[in-house]
Tab-separated table of C-alpha atoms in Angstrom:
chain	number	residue	atom	x	y	z
A	10	MET	CA	28.058	49.662	67.761
A	11	THR	CA	24.636	47.814	68.427
A	12	SER	CA	26.153	44.459	67.900
A	13	LYS	CA	29.469	45.284	70.346
A	14	LEU	CA	26.584	46.645	73.015
A	15	VAL	CA	24.798	43.304	72.734
A	16	THR	CA	27.419	41.324	73.203
A	17	SER	CA	28.710	43.038	75.994
A	18	LEU	CA	25.162	42.420	77.566
A	19	ILE	CA	25.431	39.358	77.063
A	20	ARG	CA	28.574	39.052	78.614
A	21	ILE	CA	27.405	40.486	81.473
A	22	GLY	CA	24.417	38.213	81.599
A	23	PHE	CA	27.109	34.913	81.877
A	24	LEU	CA	28.943	37.471	84.423
A	25	GLY	CA	25.340	37.407	86.136
A	26	VAL	CA	25.636	33.612	86.400
A	27	LEU	CA	28.751	33.816	87.690
A	28	PHE	CA	28.304	36.390	90.354
A	29	VAL	CA	25.302	34.443	92.152
A	30	PHE	CA	27.813	31.237	92.288
A	31	PHE	CA	30.802	33.588	93.770
A	32	PHE	CA	29.093	35.742	96.206
A	33	TYR	CA	26.000	33.692	97.022
A	34	PRO	CA	26.692	30.365	96.842
A	35	ASP	CA	24.721	28.508	99.324
A	36	HIS	CA	21.637	29.380	96.566
A	37	PHE	CA	23.365	26.393	94.958
A	38	ASN	CA	24.277	24.404	97.932
A	39	VAL	CA	27.315	25.440	97.137
A	40	LYS	CA	30.049	25.338	100.159
A	41	PHE	CA	34.326	27.069	99.259
A	42	ASP	CA	36.254	24.461	101.181
A	43	TYR	CA	39.881	25.105	101.791
A	44	PRO	CA	42.804	24.748	104.604
A	45	GLY	CA	41.660	26.959	107.202
A	46	ALA	CA	38.230	27.820	106.729
A	47	PRO	CA	36.453	29.028	107.871
A	48	GLN	CA	38.850	30.741	110.083
A	49	SER	CA	40.826	31.914	107.288
A	50	ASP	CA	40.152	33.496	104.227
A	51	ASN	CA	41.326	31.656	100.498
A	52	TRP	CA	44.045	33.769	98.383
A	53	TYR	CA	42.637	32.467	95.402
A	54	ILE	CA	39.237	32.631	95.927
A	55	ARG	CA	39.984	36.281	96.465
A	56	LEU	CA	42.325	36.330	93.352
A	57	THR	CA	39.263	34.963	91.116
A	58	LYS	CA	36.525	37.600	92.460
A	59	THR	CA	39.110	40.486	91.722
A	60	PHE	CA	38.827	39.086	88.134
A	61	PHE	CA	35.381	38.805	88.148
A	62	TRP	CA	35.280	42.448	89.238
A	63	LEU	CA	37.790	43.477	87.104
A	64	LEU	CA	35.904	41.823	83.759
A	65	LEU	CA	32.665	42.922	84.858
A	66	VAL	CA	34.025	46.807	85.069
A	67	ILE	CA	35.859	46.628	80.950
A	68	GLU	CA	31.896	45.247	80.076
A	69	ILE	CA	30.308	48.089	82.176
A	70	LEU	CA	33.298	50.579	80.670
A	71	ARG	CA	32.532	49.189	77.132
A	72	ILE	CA	29.035	49.608	77.616
A	73	PHE	CA	29.172	53.265	78.917
A	74	TYR	CA	31.576	54.017	75.666
A	75	TYR	CA	29.802	52.643	72.988
A	76	GLY	CA	25.947	53.629	74.601
A	77	VAL	CA	26.786	56.955	75.803
A	78	VAL	CA	30.164	58.321	74.545
A	79	LYS	CA	30.510	57.867	71.194
A	80	SER	CA	26.963	57.877	70.517
A	81	LYS	CA	27.350	61.302	71.819
A	82	SER	CA	23.364	60.659	73.528
A	83	LYS	CA	22.002	63.634	75.161
A	84	SER	CA	19.158	61.829	77.215
A	85	ILE	CA	18.251	62.333	80.661
A	86	LEU	CA	19.479	58.671	80.889
A	87	ALA	CA	22.786	59.249	79.334
A	88	ASN	CA	23.450	61.714	81.623
A	89	VAL	CA	22.151	59.663	84.768
A	90	VAL	CA	24.357	56.872	83.180
A	91	THR	CA	27.344	59.275	83.135
A	92	LEU	CA	26.494	60.121	86.893
A	93	VAL	CA	26.759	56.397	88.328
A	94	VAL	CA	28.771	54.365	85.957
A	95	PRO	CA	31.980	56.464	87.435
A	96	LEU	CA	30.064	55.656	91.278
A	97	LEU	CA	29.956	52.238	90.644
A	98	VAL	CA	33.274	51.475	89.124
A	99	THR	CA	34.609	53.237	91.813
A	100	LEU	CA	32.861	51.358	94.405
A	101	ILE	CA	34.043	48.214	92.537
A	102	PHE	CA	37.591	48.926	92.805
A	103	LEU	CA	37.249	49.912	96.553
A	104	GLU	CA	35.433	46.530	97.009
A	105	ILE	CA	38.889	44.677	95.232
A	106	ILE	CA	40.808	46.423	97.575
A	107	PHE	CA	39.696	45.664	100.459
A	108	MET	CA	39.363	42.091	99.407
A	109	PHE	CA	43.231	41.924	100.381
A	110	VAL	CA	43.524	44.376	103.729
A	111	PRO	CA	43.839	42.518	106.916
A	112	GLN	CA	42.451	43.312	110.377
A	113	SER	CA	42.755	41.830	113.291
A	114	HIS	CA	39.277	41.441	114.952
A	115	GLU	CA	38.198	39.817	118.208
A	116	GLY	CA	37.477	36.411	117.198
A	117	VAL	CA	37.436	35.798	113.279
A	118	LEU	CA	34.541	37.473	112.491
A	119	SER	CA	35.134	39.988	110.020
A	120	LYS	CA	36.348	39.230	106.291
A	121	ALA	CA	39.324	41.703	107.274
A	122	SER	CA	40.201	38.959	109.989
A	123	GLN	CA	39.878	36.085	107.989
A	124	ILE	CA	42.230	37.809	105.930
A	125	TRP	CA	44.720	38.554	108.720
A	126	TRP	CA	44.395	34.996	110.144
A	127	GLU	CA	45.333	33.721	106.234
A	128	LYS	CA	48.148	36.102	106.326
A	129	TYR	CA	49.947	35.808	109.540
A	130	TRP	CA	48.437	32.307	111.362
A	131	ASN	CA	51.649	30.525	110.860
A	132	PRO	CA	53.353	28.408	111.542
A	133	VAL	CA	50.569	25.991	112.131
A	134	ASN	CA	51.826	22.452	113.123
A	135	LYS	CA	50.666	19.038	112.540
A	136	LEU	CA	48.581	19.001	115.867
A	137	GLY	CA	46.793	21.813	114.618
A	138	TYR	CA	48.320	24.531	116.918
A	139	HIS	CA	49.387	27.737	116.378
A	140	ASP	CA	53.516	26.566	116.989
A	141	LYS	CA	56.240	24.760	116.155
A	142	GLU	CA	56.676	21.029	115.685
A	143	VAL	CA	56.574	19.172	118.614
A	144	THR	CA	60.096	17.086	119.375
A	145	LYS	CA	60.670	15.090	121.797
A	146	SER	CA	64.334	16.318	123.159
A	147	SER	CA	66.080	14.644	126.076
A	148	GLY	CA	67.726	16.883	128.478
A	149	LYS	CA	64.994	19.599	128.354
A	150	LYS	CA	62.347	20.742	130.459
A	151	ASN	CA	59.088	20.583	128.485
A	152	VAL	CA	56.948	23.449	129.301
A	153	LEU	CA	53.322	23.394	128.188
A	154	VAL	CA	51.490	26.878	127.933
A	155	ILE	CA	47.542	26.348	128.066
A	156	GLY	CA	44.848	28.544	127.449
A	157	ASP	CA	42.977	30.380	124.980
A	158	SER	CA	43.213	33.291	122.166
A	159	PHE	CA	44.980	35.297	124.605
A	160	ALA	CA	47.773	32.402	124.597
A	161	ALA	CA	47.718	31.456	120.739
A	162	GLY	CA	48.769	35.085	120.206
A	163	HIS	CA	46.187	36.511	118.590
A	164	GLY	CA	46.390	39.530	116.856
A	165	LEU	CA	50.025	39.307	116.980
A	166	GLU	CA	51.636	39.518	113.398
A	167	ASN	CA	54.936	37.049	114.662
A	168	VAL	CA	54.623	34.671	117.048
A	169	SER	CA	58.141	34.943	118.924
A	170	ASP	CA	55.963	38.415	120.293
A	171	ARG	CA	53.950	36.080	122.364
A	172	PHE	CA	54.754	35.424	125.907
A	173	SER	CA	55.268	31.519	125.381
A	174	ASP	CA	58.015	32.291	122.815
A	175	GLN	CA	59.765	34.978	124.801
A	176	LEU	CA	59.832	33.000	127.562
A	177	GLU	CA	61.611	30.106	125.819
A	178	GLU	CA	63.980	32.717	125.061
A	179	LYS	CA	64.462	34.149	128.684
A	180	LEU	CA	64.662	30.570	129.743
A	181	GLY	CA	67.114	29.558	127.076
A	182	LYS	CA	66.702	27.042	123.999
A	183	SER	CA	69.255	24.522	125.779
A	184	GLN	CA	67.509	23.620	128.778
A	185	TYR	CA	63.731	24.409	128.469
A	186	ALA	CA	60.843	23.340	124.983
A	187	VAL	CA	58.258	25.604	125.491
A	188	TYR	CA	54.951	24.416	123.573
A	189	ASN	CA	52.112	26.687	122.894
A	190	LEU	CA	48.919	24.583	123.223
A	191	GLY	CA	46.578	27.540	123.144
A	192	VAL	CA	43.582	27.642	121.028
A	193	SER	CA	41.107	30.709	120.176
A	194	GLY	CA	37.618	30.077	121.899
A	195	ALA	CA	39.022	27.347	124.343
A	196	ASP	CA	36.998	26.978	127.751
A	197	THR	CA	38.838	25.064	130.576
A	198	ARG	CA	37.277	21.590	129.506
A	199	ASP	CA	38.777	21.687	126.407
A	200	GLU	CA	42.076	23.114	127.754
A	201	TYR	CA	42.349	20.311	130.175
A	202	LYS	CA	41.507	17.790	127.298
A	203	ARG	CA	43.928	19.508	124.859
A	204	LEU	CA	46.539	19.017	127.933
A	205	LYS	CA	45.910	15.425	128.504
A	206	GLU	CA	46.362	14.276	125.024
A	207	PHE	CA	49.462	16.158	124.329
A	208	PRO	CA	52.200	14.010	123.034
A	209	VAL	CA	54.550	15.417	125.285
A	210	LYS	CA	54.391	14.891	129.224
A	211	PRO	CA	55.219	18.494	131.205
A	212	ASP	CA	57.698	19.246	133.690
A	213	ILE	CA	56.159	22.684	133.798
A	214	ILE	CA	52.489	23.693	133.259
A	215	ILE	CA	51.405	27.616	132.553
A	216	LEU	CA	47.514	28.194	132.595
A	217	GLN	CA	46.778	31.272	131.084
A	218	TYR	CA	43.280	32.085	132.400
A	219	PHE	CA	40.561	34.773	131.110
A	220	PRO	CA	37.241	35.897	132.706
A	221	ASN	CA	35.605	34.281	129.634
A	222	ASP	CA	36.667	30.999	130.428
A	223	ILE	CA	33.474	30.560	132.599
A	224	GLU	CA	31.207	30.930	129.961
A	225	LYS	CA	30.461	27.661	128.415
A	226	VAL	CA	29.431	26.321	131.527
A	227	GLY	CA	27.375	29.485	131.996
A	228	ARG	CA	25.558	28.498	129.062
A	229	GLU	CA	25.351	24.936	130.009
A	230	LYS	CA	23.804	25.961	133.061
A	231	GLY	CA	20.772	28.032	131.531
A	232	LEU	CA	22.794	31.353	131.711
A	233	SER	CA	21.808	33.478	128.487
A	234	LEU	CA	24.216	36.243	126.639
A	235	SER	CA	21.743	37.942	124.238
A	236	GLY	CA	22.588	40.993	121.473
A	237	THR	CA	25.919	40.220	120.914
A	238	ALA	CA	25.575	37.532	117.901
A	239	PRO	CA	27.527	38.677	114.805
A	240	TYR	CA	25.643	40.548	112.300
A	241	ALA	CA	22.252	40.472	115.122
A	242	ASP	CA	21.724	44.206	114.321
A	243	LEU	CA	21.013	43.631	110.332
A	244	LYS	CA	18.184	42.848	108.543
A	245	GLY	CA	17.463	41.784	104.515
A	246	LEU	CA	19.476	43.652	101.696
A	247	MET	CA	21.925	45.164	104.213
A	248	ALA	CA	22.662	41.939	105.968
A	249	SER	CA	23.352	40.304	102.838
A	250	LEU	CA	25.505	43.353	101.560
A	251	VAL	CA	27.615	43.397	105.029
A	252	LYS	CA	28.400	39.803	105.302
A	253	ARG	CA	28.902	38.670	101.378
A	254	PHE	CA	31.239	42.004	100.158
A	255	TYR	CA	34.442	43.246	101.822
A	256	LEU	CA	34.021	47.015	101.493
A	257	PRO	CA	30.644	46.973	103.523
A	258	ASN	CA	32.247	44.394	105.679
A	259	PHE	CA	35.203	46.514	106.444
A	260	ILE	CA	33.129	49.991	106.988
A	261	TYR	CA	30.255	47.633	109.349
A	262	TRP	CA	32.965	46.241	111.801
A	263	GLN	CA	34.771	49.858	112.531
A	264	LEU	CA	31.384	50.827	113.988
A	265	PRO	CA	30.429	49.882	117.831
A	266	HIS	CA	27.699	46.946	117.907
A	267	ALA	CA	27.208	45.219	121.278
A	268	SER	CA	28.107	47.039	124.022
A	269	PHE	CA	30.898	45.087	126.419
A	270	SER	CA	28.306	45.508	129.790
A	271	THR	CA	26.237	42.847	128.055
A	272	PHE	CA	29.196	40.677	128.382
A	273	GLU	CA	30.402	42.039	131.672
A	274	THR	CA	27.188	41.119	133.122
A	275	PHE	CA	26.941	37.995	131.801
A	276	VAL	CA	30.592	37.553	133.412
A	277	GLN	CA	29.102	38.931	137.015
A	278	THR	CA	26.297	36.647	136.932
A	279	ALA	CA	28.248	33.273	136.131
A	280	TYR	CA	31.330	33.737	138.747
A	281	SER	CA	28.649	34.978	141.810
A	282	ASP	CA	26.698	31.953	140.902
A	283	THR	CA	27.662	28.740	143.150
A	284	THR	CA	26.258	26.264	140.924
A	285	ILE	CA	28.399	27.600	137.891
A	286	LEU	CA	31.230	28.021	140.235
A	287	ASN	CA	31.082	24.973	141.628
A	288	SER	CA	31.003	23.446	138.040
A	289	HIS	CA	33.528	25.544	136.666
A	290	LEU	CA	35.991	24.310	139.323
A	291	GLN	CA	35.011	20.516	139.356
A	292	ASP	CA	37.036	21.167	135.639
A	293	LEU	CA	39.643	22.858	136.771
A	294	SER	CA	40.201	19.768	139.207
A	295	ASN	CA	40.789	17.525	136.509
A	296	MET	CA	43.426	19.766	135.407
A	297	ILE	CA	45.132	19.941	138.537
A	298	ALA	CA	45.122	16.102	138.466
A	299	TYR	CA	46.385	15.912	135.496
A	300	ARG	CA	49.329	18.206	137.108
A	301	ASP	CA	49.418	15.723	140.379
A	302	SER	CA	49.606	12.563	137.558
A	303	THR	CA	52.869	13.905	136.202
A	304	GLY	CA	54.636	15.790	138.776
A	305	ALA	CA	54.890	19.130	136.979
A	306	LYS	CA	54.886	22.444	138.738
A	307	MET	CA	52.016	24.457	137.575
A	308	TYR	CA	51.436	28.147	137.110
A	309	ALA	CA	48.851	30.746	136.289
A	310	VAL	CA	48.632	34.258	134.878
A	311	PHE	CA	45.269	35.736	135.146
A	312	ILE	CA	44.933	37.909	132.191
A	313	PRO	CA	41.794	40.199	132.818
A	314	PHE	CA	39.797	42.671	130.828
A	315	LEU	CA	41.787	44.786	129.927
A	316	PHE	CA	40.534	48.359	130.317
A	317	GLN	CA	38.392	46.682	133.446
A	318	LEU	CA	41.645	45.289	136.425
A	319	ASP	CA	39.273	45.833	139.146
A	320	LYS	CA	36.054	44.080	138.370
A	321	SER	CA	38.485	41.442	136.666
A	322	ALA	CA	40.291	40.791	139.861
A	323	ILE	CA	37.023	40.643	141.818
A	324	TYR	CA	34.938	37.910	139.344
A	325	THR	CA	37.736	35.890	139.007
A	326	LYS	CA	39.111	35.935	142.554
A	327	PRO	CA	36.956	32.451	143.345
A	328	VAL	CA	39.290	30.447	141.187
A	329	GLU	CA	42.829	32.381	142.016
A	330	ASN	CA	41.965	31.600	146.059
A	331	TYR	CA	41.342	28.258	144.218
A	332	LEU	CA	44.157	27.327	142.717
A	333	ARG	CA	46.318	28.476	145.292
A	334	GLY	CA	44.910	26.607	147.532
A	335	LYS	CA	46.065	23.292	145.015
A	336	GLY	CA	49.560	24.715	145.185
A	337	VAL	CA	49.286	26.717	141.643
A	338	THR	CA	51.531	29.721	141.673
A	339	VAL	CA	49.427	32.338	140.286
A	340	VAL	CA	51.628	35.093	138.903
A	341	PRO	CA	50.174	38.362	139.375
A	342	ILE	CA	50.391	41.097	136.476
A	343	ASN	CA	47.587	43.553	137.173
A	344	ASP	CA	49.873	46.206	138.884
A	345	GLY	CA	51.984	46.240	135.509
A	346	ILE	CA	49.322	46.216	133.424
A	347	ALA	CA	48.014	49.442	135.109
A	348	LYS	CA	51.126	51.399	134.072
A	349	ILE	CA	50.965	50.580	130.337
A	350	PRO	CA	48.669	53.120	128.316
A	351	GLU	CA	45.348	51.404	127.754
A	352	LYS	CA	45.942	51.691	123.867
A	353	GLU	CA	49.511	49.872	124.247
A	354	ARG	CA	47.578	46.937	126.046
A	355	VAL	CA	45.675	45.926	122.950
A	356	VAL	CA	46.814	44.489	119.204
A	357	GLY	CA	44.314	47.111	117.820
A	358	LYS	CA	41.312	49.316	118.340
A	359	ASN	CA	39.098	46.618	117.259
A	360	ASP	CA	41.000	43.520	119.171
A	361	GLY	CA	40.821	43.599	122.472
A	362	HIS	CA	43.672	40.835	122.951
A	363	GLY	CA	47.380	41.491	124.369
A	364	SER	CA	49.903	43.502	122.841
A	365	LYS	CA	53.718	42.323	122.440
A	366	THR	CA	54.107	44.717	125.248
A	367	LEU	CA	51.232	42.998	127.503
A	368	ASN	CA	53.258	39.734	126.532
A	369	THR	CA	55.906	40.863	127.301
A	370	LEU	CA	54.959	41.934	130.610
A	371	ILE	CA	53.602	38.337	131.263
A	372	ALA	CA	57.022	36.214	130.449
A	373	ASP	CA	59.135	38.752	132.540
A	374	ARG	CA	56.975	38.226	135.463
A	375	LEU	CA	57.217	34.143	134.939
A	376	PHE	CA	60.340	33.996	134.615
A	377	ASP	CA	60.909	36.153	137.861
A	378	VAL	CA	58.970	33.436	139.280
A	379	MET	CA	60.515	30.738	137.834
A	380	LYS	CA	63.749	31.094	138.542
A	381	LYS	CA	63.818	31.729	142.082
A	382	PRO	CA	65.231	29.908	144.443
């Protein structure tokens, strides 16, 4: 019996080395790289970790059986072990379960959102866009949808639910080819660059605009956004546990963290600062110049903060007026959003991106305006 305990302890020692390698690879200057990193989690890495946890459970139960159950020990240590082992095994199994629970989140901050990304963020074409492959089809009008994560469809499990895909269905695939150039985290400068480099020249450009499109310009001009960095409220061991393990990470992201008011103040300041605003409008002017060079018709959809419709409209009004002055057709949607219950506007309680219902509204409004004689 003693030999069995010793061999189990030796195996646990070996598993301890693997534990550090799998969960603290930075200590060995090791980085796990795979397609989709760091946005998506990797199924094979999670499967390997699952086998690790199962081997650890086997050794823990083996030690418990030979050290406590079979020996019929009545010591205080045996009683403590009897209480701790079931708790520890339960936590390990919960960790394994949450290694396979997807949940979309703002950006790709949580481990659950990385699992969601790996599971649902497809297709991805050769250009890296969350969209079909690009084909040059003669006789069709090419519609390029440019924007950020709202355009890309973050949080939507089916690409067919995005307003770009719904719009293509409404317009008719035999007459129109709609390409989605949305990228999470993009701003106006990024969007112009991608629009210019896209291999298909547009007949129609649809700009999806969100109030945070001004964020990068604001930062460049010295405006700071504090208190919103992920895990900034964690220190020491707790930070390590939450960042590296799935169960505590999932629990952490169900709780409120940075206040929305912090970001709202940033946005309000950015749009009211003429230096920042003028620099942002200059970026937009490059997009307008590209439109003019192609002769394309251009539409703009302003997606507001979905629970702050009126305030959003006030913040982005100067941009809207600028685009209208440049001949861009601005498609209003705020009145329609106001009729949608708040919970139905977003994809989930931890993800404020637009729901299928919201995307349908945008597609309907665009179609109505585009088909006007």
